[in-house]
Coordinates of C-alpha atoms in Angstrom, one line a residue:
X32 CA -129.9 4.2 39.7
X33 CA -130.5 0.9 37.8
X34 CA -133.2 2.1 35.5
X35 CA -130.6 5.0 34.5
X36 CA -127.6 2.4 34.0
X37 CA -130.3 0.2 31.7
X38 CA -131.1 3.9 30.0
X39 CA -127.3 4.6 28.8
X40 CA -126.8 1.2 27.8
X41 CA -129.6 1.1 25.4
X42 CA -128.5 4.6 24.3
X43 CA -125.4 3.1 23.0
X44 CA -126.4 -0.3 21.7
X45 CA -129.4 1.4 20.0
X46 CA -127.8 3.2 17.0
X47 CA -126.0 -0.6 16.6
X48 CA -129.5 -2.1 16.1
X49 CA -131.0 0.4 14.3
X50 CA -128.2 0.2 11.8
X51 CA -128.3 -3.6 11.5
X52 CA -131.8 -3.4 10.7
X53 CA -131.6 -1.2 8.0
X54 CA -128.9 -3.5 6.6
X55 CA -130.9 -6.5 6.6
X56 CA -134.2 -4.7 5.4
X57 CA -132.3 -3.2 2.7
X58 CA -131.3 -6.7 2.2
X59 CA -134.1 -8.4 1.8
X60 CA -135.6 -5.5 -0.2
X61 CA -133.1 -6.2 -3.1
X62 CA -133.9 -9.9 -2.8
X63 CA -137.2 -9.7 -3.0
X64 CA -136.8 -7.2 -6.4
X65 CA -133.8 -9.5 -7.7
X66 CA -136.5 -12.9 -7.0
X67 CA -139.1 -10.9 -9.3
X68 CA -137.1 -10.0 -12.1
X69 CA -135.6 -13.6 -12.4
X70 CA -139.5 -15.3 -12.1
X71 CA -140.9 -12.1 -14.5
X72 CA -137.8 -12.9 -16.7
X73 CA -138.9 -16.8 -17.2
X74 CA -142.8 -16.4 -17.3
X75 CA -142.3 -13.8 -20.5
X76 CA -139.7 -16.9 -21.7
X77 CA -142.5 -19.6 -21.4
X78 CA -140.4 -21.4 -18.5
X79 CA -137.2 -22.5 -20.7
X80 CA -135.1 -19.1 -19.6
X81 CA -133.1 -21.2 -17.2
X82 CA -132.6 -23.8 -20.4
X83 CA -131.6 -20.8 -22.4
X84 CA -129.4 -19.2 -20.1
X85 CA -127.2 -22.2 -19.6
X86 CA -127.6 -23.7 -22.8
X87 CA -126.8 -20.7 -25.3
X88 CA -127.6 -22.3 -28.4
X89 CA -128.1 -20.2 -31.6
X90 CA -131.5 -21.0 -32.0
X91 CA -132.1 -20.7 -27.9
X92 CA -130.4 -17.2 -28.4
X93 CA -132.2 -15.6 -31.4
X94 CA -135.4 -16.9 -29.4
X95 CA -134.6 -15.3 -26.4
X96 CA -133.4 -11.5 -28.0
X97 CA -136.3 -11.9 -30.0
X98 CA -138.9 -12.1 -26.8
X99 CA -137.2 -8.9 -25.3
X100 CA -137.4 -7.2 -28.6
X101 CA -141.4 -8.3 -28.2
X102 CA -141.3 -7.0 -24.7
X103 CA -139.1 -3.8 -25.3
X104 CA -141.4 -2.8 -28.3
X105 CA -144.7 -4.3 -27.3
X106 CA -145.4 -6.1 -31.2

């Protein structure tokens, strides 16, 4: 009797769980792809990407569409 009551119970609460863990795999999945582009992004910019992105001076700028022309066309 009780190990069929413990059987319906985790019949319901299992699609819950299963669903929840998706969500945070999925989660943590884009994290982990946003984390690399942001540390690919600033190795390829010699470490000043953050100083470019939140200082936009000209000369930063031109610097920094120049690289991803370099990194777009391989020259």
């Amino acid at each position: 009797m009780m190990n069929n009551y413990i059987k319906s119970k985790f019949q319901k609460v299992a699609p819950v769980i299963s669903r929840l863990m998706n969500q945070v795999v999925g989660w943590l999945v884009l994290l982990y792809f946003v984390i690399a582009i942001v540390l690919a992004m600033w190795y390829f910019m010699g470490n000043s990407f953050f100083h470019h992105y939140y200082f936009f001076s000209d000369a930063g700028f031109v610097h920094t569409i120049s690289l991803f022309k370099r990194l777009i066309c391989w020259q």
